[in-house]
Amino acid sequence: MGTQKMSIIIGVLLYFSLWASLVSCSPECSTVTELFSACSTFITYGSPDPFPGSPCCHAMNSLNFDVIADSIEQRRFVCHCLMDLIMAYNSNASTIAALPGFCGISLGFTIDPNTDCNL
């Protein structure tokens, strides 16, 4: 129980610190990577599954609502960053692609190596 509370507190702190940096500037790939780092255990090991309200899903929501929501150009930029990320972690591409679904969000594009981010 204590570990779960600590995870939630860390997730909330991560969310607010990232939110503050995202509101003030346009996104960078390092910001996108940092948001995905909240899901590193799932990406690396395939478990535990993230769930709405978890630190991982807070990060995905932040990516969706604070970064992508601003413009089509930002969505394309984030898409390119994610394509670079899944190319770097190709063996974990399916877990990265599954994250939005686990968190109940849509990024407006499919996380897949064949996605055309310019559409």
Tab-separated table of C-alpha atoms in Angstrom:
chain	number	residue	atom	x	y	z
A	1	MET	CA	0.000	0.000	0.000
A	2	GLY	CA	2.820	2.416	0.862
A	3	THR	CA	4.609	1.723	-2.420
A	4	GLN	CA	1.449	2.442	-4.409
A	5	LYS	CA	0.937	5.771	-2.604
A	6	MET	CA	4.573	6.711	-3.208
A	7	SER	CA	4.217	5.844	-6.915
A	8	ILE	CA	1.147	8.047	-7.184
A	9	ILE	CA	2.878	10.936	-5.397
A	10	ILE	CA	5.929	10.625	-7.658
A	11	GLY	CA	3.677	10.472	-10.708
A	12	VAL	CA	1.768	13.580	-9.683
A	13	LEU	CA	5.001	15.482	-9.016
A	14	LEU	CA	6.403	14.334	-12.356
A	15	TYR	CA	3.202	15.369	-14.097
A	16	PHE	CA	3.190	18.879	-12.636
A	17	SER	CA	6.888	19.491	-13.204
A	18	LEU	CA	6.602	18.364	-16.818
A	19	TRP	CA	3.377	20.287	-17.311
A	20	ALA	CA	5.077	23.496	-16.212
A	21	SER	CA	7.887	23.004	-18.700
A	22	LEU	CA	5.523	22.027	-21.522
A	23	VAL	CA	3.241	25.013	-21.140
A	24	SER	CA	6.102	27.446	-21.518
A	25	CYS	CA	7.643	26.164	-24.768
A	26	SER	CA	7.222	24.026	-27.821
A	27	PRO	CA	7.911	20.327	-27.407
A	28	GLU	CA	11.299	18.731	-27.830
A	29	CYS	CA	12.017	15.052	-28.331
A	30	SER	CA	13.738	15.010	-24.953
A	31	THR	CA	10.427	16.071	-23.383
A	32	VAL	CA	8.584	13.276	-25.155
A	33	THR	CA	11.240	10.766	-24.072
A	34	GLU	CA	11.042	12.044	-20.506
A	35	LEU	CA	7.278	11.546	-20.479
A	36	PHE	CA	7.699	7.998	-21.752
A	37	SER	CA	10.299	7.328	-19.053
A	38	ALA	CA	7.416	7.245	-16.544
A	39	CYS	CA	6.446	4.019	-18.326
A	40	SER	CA	9.941	2.517	-18.411
A	41	THR	CA	9.099	-0.543	-16.297
A	42	PHE	CA	6.243	-1.510	-18.609
A	43	ILE	CA	8.280	-0.740	-21.747
A	44	THR	CA	11.235	-2.784	-20.503
A	45	TYR	CA	9.477	-5.757	-18.899
A	46	GLY	CA	5.959	-5.700	-20.380
A	47	SER	CA	4.386	-5.492	-16.934
A	48	PRO	CA	2.751	-4.310	-14.809
A	49	ASP	CA	0.125	-2.985	-17.166
A	50	PRO	CA	-0.371	0.757	-16.816
A	51	PHE	CA	-3.860	1.861	-15.829
A	52	PRO	CA	-5.690	5.192	-15.879
A	53	GLY	CA	-4.481	7.158	-12.872
A	54	SER	CA	-1.038	5.516	-12.759
A	55	PRO	CA	2.100	7.686	-13.137
A	56	CYS	CA	2.618	6.227	-16.609
A	57	CYS	CA	-0.895	7.197	-17.706
A	58	HIS	CA	-0.524	10.648	-16.153
A	59	ALA	CA	2.498	11.110	-18.403
A	60	MET	CA	0.573	9.854	-21.458
A	61	ASN	CA	-2.284	12.253	-20.658
A	62	SER	CA	0.204	15.081	-20.327
A	63	LEU	CA	1.663	14.208	-23.707
A	64	ASN	CA	-1.812	14.085	-25.216
A	65	PHE	CA	-3.396	17.180	-23.681
A	66	ASP	CA	-0.454	19.481	-22.976
A	67	VAL	CA	1.771	18.821	-25.978
A	68	ILE	CA	-0.212	17.388	-28.891
A	69	ALA	CA	-3.438	19.311	-28.366
A	70	ASP	CA	-1.907	22.652	-29.321
A	71	SER	CA	-1.482	22.108	-33.061
A	72	ILE	CA	-1.181	19.675	-35.927
A	73	GLU	CA	2.491	20.622	-36.231
A	74	GLN	CA	3.131	19.587	-32.632
A	75	ARG	CA	1.301	16.302	-33.183
A	76	ARG	CA	3.518	15.635	-36.205
A	77	PHE	CA	6.629	16.555	-34.247
A	78	VAL	CA	5.673	14.233	-31.369
A	79	CYS	CA	4.880	11.490	-33.881
A	80	HIS	CA	8.395	11.809	-35.352
A	81	CYS	CA	9.906	11.702	-31.849
A	82	LEU	CA	7.949	8.537	-31.050
A	83	MET	CA	9.001	6.925	-34.322
A	84	ASP	CA	12.634	7.627	-33.367
A	85	LEU	CA	11.956	6.162	-29.923
A	86	ILE	CA	10.468	2.926	-31.249
A	87	MET	CA	13.273	2.603	-33.781
A	88	ALA	CA	15.787	2.904	-30.919
A	89	TYR	CA	13.868	0.381	-28.798
A	90	ASN	CA	12.621	-1.793	-31.635
A	91	SER	CA	12.341	-4.912	-29.484
A	92	ASN	CA	9.920	-3.007	-27.248
A	93	ALA	CA	7.946	-1.311	-30.048
A	94	SER	CA	4.748	-3.238	-29.335
A	95	THR	CA	4.738	-2.244	-25.657
A	96	ILE	CA	5.345	1.399	-26.560
A	97	ALA	CA	2.516	1.212	-29.105
A	98	ALA	CA	0.167	-0.290	-26.507
A	99	LEU	CA	0.565	2.521	-23.972
A	100	PRO	CA	-2.153	4.904	-25.211
A	101	GLY	CA	-4.696	2.070	-25.282
A	102	PHE	CA	-3.893	0.986	-21.726
A	103	CYS	CA	-4.300	4.588	-20.598
A	104	GLY	CA	-7.543	5.111	-22.515
A	105	ILE	CA	-6.285	7.938	-24.737
A	106	SER	CA	-5.785	8.553	-28.434
A	107	LEU	CA	-2.747	10.462	-29.654
A	108	GLY	CA	-4.312	11.062	-33.067
A	109	PHE	CA	-1.893	8.690	-34.800
A	110	THR	CA	-0.805	5.073	-34.517
A	111	ILE	CA	2.509	4.334	-32.852
A	112	ASP	CA	3.964	2.029	-35.472
A	113	PRO	CA	7.235	2.106	-37.424
A	114	ASN	CA	5.229	2.423	-40.658
A	115	THR	CA	3.227	5.463	-39.558
A	116	ASP	CA	3.508	8.494	-41.833
A	117	CYS	CA	3.767	11.373	-39.378
A	118	ASN	CA	3.285	13.965	-42.109
A	119	LEU	CA	-0.397	13.138	-42.649
